[in-house]
PDB file of C-alpha atoms in Angstrom:
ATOM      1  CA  UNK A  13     -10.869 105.390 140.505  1.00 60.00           C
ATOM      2  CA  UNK A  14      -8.240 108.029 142.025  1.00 72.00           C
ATOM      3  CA  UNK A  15      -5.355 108.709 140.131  1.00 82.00           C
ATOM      4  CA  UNK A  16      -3.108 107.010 142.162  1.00 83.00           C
ATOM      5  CA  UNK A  17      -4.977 103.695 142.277  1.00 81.00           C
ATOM      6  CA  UNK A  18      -4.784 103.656 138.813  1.00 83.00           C
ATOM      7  CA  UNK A  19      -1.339 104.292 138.244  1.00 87.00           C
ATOM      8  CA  UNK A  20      -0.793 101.452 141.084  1.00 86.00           C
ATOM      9  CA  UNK A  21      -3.282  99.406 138.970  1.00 86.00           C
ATOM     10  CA  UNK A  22      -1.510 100.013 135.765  1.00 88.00           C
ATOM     11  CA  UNK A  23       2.368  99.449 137.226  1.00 89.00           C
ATOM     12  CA  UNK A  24       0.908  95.508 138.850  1.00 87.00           C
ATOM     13  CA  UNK A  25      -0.361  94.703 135.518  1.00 89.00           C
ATOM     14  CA  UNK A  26       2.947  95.809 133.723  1.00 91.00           C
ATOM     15  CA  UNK A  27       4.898  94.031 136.752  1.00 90.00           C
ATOM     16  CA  UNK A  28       2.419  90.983 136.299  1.00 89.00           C
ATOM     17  CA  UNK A  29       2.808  90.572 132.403  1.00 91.00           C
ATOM     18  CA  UNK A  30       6.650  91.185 132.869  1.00 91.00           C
ATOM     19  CA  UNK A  31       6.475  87.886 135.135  1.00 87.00           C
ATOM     20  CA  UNK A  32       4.029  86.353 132.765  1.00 88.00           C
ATOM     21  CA  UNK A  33       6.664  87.035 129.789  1.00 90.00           C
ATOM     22  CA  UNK A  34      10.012  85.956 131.872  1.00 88.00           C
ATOM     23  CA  UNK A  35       8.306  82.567 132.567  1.00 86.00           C
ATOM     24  CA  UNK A  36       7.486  81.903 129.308  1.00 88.00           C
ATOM     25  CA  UNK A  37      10.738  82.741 128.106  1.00 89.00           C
ATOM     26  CA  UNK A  38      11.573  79.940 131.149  1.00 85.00           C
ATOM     27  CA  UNK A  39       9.178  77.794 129.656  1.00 85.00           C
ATOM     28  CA  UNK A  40      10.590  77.884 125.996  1.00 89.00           C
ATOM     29  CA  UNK A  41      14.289  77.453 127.041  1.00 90.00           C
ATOM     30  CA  UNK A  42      13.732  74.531 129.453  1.00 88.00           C
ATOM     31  CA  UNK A  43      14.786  70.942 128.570  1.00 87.00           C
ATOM     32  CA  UNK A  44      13.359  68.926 130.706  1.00 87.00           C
ATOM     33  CA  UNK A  45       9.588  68.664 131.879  1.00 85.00           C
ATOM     34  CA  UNK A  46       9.621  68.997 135.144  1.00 84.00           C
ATOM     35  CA  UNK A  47      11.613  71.935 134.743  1.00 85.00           C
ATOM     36  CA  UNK A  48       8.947  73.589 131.703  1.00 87.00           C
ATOM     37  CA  UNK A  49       6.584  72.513 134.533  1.00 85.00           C
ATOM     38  CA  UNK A  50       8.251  74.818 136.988  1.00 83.00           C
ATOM     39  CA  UNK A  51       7.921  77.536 134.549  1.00 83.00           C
ATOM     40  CA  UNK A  52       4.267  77.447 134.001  1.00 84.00           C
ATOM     41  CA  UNK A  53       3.337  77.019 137.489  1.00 83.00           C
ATOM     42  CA  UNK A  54       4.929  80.424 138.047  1.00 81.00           C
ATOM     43  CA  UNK A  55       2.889  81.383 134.989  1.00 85.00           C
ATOM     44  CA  UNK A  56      -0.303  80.004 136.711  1.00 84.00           C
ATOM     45  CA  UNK A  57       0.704  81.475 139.966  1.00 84.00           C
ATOM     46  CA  UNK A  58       1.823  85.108 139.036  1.00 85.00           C
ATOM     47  CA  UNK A  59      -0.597  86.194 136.178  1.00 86.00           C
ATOM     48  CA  UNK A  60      -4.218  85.475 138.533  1.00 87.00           C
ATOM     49  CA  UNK A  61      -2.683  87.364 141.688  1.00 87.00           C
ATOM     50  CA  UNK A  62      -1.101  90.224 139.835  1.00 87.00           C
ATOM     51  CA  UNK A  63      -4.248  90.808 137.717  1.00 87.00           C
ATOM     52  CA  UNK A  64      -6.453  90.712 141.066  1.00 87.00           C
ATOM     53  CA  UNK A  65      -4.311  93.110 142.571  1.00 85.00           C
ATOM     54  CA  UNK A  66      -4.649  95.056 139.764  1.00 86.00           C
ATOM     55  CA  UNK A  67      -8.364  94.858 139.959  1.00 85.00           C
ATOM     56  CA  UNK A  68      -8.608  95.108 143.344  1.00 85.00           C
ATOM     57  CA  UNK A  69      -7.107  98.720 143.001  1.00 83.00           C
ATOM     58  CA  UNK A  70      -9.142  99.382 140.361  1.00 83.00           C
ATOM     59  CA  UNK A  71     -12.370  98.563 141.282  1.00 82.00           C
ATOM     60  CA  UNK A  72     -11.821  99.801 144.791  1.00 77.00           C
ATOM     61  CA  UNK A  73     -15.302  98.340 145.734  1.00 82.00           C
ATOM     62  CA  UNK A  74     -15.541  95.803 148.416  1.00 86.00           C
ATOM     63  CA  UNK A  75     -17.911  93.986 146.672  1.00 88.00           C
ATOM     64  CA  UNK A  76     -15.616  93.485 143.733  1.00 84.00           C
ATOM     65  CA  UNK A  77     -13.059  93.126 145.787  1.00 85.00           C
ATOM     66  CA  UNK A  78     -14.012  90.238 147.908  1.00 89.00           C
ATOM     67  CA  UNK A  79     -15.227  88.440 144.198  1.00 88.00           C
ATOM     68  CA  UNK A  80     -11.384  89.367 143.355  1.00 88.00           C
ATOM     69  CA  UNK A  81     -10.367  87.394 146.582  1.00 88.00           C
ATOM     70  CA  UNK A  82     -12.703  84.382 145.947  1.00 91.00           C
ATOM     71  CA  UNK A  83     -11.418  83.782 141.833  1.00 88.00           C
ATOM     72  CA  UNK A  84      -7.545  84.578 143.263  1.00 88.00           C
ATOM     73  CA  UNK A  85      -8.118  81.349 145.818  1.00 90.00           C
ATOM     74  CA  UNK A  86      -9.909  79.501 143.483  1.00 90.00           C
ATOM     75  CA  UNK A  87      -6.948  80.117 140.708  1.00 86.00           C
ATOM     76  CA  UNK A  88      -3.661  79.888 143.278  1.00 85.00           C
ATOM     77  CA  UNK A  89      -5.461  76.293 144.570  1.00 86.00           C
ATOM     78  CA  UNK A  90      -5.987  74.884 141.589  1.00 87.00           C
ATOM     79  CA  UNK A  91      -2.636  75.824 140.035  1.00 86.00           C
ATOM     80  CA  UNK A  92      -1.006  74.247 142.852  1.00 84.00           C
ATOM     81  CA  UNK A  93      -3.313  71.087 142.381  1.00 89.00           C
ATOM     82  CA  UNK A  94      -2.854  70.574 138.699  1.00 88.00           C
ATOM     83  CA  UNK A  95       1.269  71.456 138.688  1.00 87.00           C
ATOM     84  CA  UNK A  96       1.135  68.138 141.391  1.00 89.00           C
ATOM     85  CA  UNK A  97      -1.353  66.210 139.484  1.00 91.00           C
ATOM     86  CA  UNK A  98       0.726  66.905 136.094  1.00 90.00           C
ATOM     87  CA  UNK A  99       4.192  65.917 138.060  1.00 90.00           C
ATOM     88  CA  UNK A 100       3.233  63.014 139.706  1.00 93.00           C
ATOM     89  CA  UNK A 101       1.656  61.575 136.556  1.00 93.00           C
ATOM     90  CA  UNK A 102       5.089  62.612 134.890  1.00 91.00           C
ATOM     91  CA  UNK A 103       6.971  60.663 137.184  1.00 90.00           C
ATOM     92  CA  UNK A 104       4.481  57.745 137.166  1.00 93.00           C
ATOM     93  CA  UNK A 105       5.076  57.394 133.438  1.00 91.00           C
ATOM     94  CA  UNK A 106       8.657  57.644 133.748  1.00 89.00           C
ATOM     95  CA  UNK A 107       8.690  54.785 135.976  1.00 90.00           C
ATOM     96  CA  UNK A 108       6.560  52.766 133.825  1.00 90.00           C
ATOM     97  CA  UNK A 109       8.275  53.318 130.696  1.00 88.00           C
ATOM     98  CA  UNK A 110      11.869  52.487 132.844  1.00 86.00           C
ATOM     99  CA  UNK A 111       9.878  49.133 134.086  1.00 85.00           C
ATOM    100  CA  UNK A 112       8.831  48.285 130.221  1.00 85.00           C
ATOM    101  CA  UNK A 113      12.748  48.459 129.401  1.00 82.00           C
ATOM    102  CA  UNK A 114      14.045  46.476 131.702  1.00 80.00           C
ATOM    103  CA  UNK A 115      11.507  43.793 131.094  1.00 82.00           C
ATOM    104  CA  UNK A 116      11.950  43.693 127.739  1.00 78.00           C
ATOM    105  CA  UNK A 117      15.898  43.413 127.927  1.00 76.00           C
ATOM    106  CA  UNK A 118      15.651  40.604 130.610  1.00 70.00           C
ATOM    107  CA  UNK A 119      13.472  38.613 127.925  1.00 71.00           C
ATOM    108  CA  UNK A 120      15.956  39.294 125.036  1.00 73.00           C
ATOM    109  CA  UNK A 121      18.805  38.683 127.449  1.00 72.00           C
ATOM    110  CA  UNK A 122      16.992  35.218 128.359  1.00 68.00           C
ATOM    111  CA  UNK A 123      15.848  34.090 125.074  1.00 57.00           C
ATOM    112  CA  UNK A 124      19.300  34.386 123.996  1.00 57.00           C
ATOM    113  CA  UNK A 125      20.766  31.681 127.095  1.00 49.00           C
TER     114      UNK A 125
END
């Protein structure tokens, strides 16, 4: 590794856990979650690409490089599958627990007729 590959390598991984920190901070101070959700999708989004960068330049083998490649897809897709998965079950429950209250008034409204 050339010098300045490494220093490259070294200034994505401080940019990359810089990110990493600033959405956790996001993570801690958000109220709702769906909004903490936000947060650590950026978490799960940032962090794998600015480590395979960083790896990429380190490394500066194509072999390495195209395994780099293959884990960043593999991380980026999933991330994106499991923030959905994780929201729409969110919102699912939400409903569900909105449904249960209603229900339950009516029947205490309508024993009390």
């Amino acid at each position: 590794m050339s010098g300045a590959l490494g220093l490259i390598a070294g200034v994505a991984l401080v940019a990359t856990a810089a990110l990493a920190l600033v959405g956790a901070l996001g993570l801690l101070s958000m109220r709702d979650a769906f909004a903490r959700l936000h947060a650590a999708s950026l978490i799960g989004a940032v962090a794998p690409t600015g480590a395979a960068i960083a790896a990429s330049l380190a490394f500066a083998d194509a072999l390495a490089s195209a395994t780099i490649a293959i884990f960043l897809a593999i991380a980026l897709a999933t991330t994106g599958i499991g923030t959905h998965a994780i929201a729409r079950a969110l919102h699912l429950r939400r409903v569900l627990e909105k449904e249960t209250r209603e229900t339950s008034s009516d029947a205490r409204a309508g024993g009390q007729t």
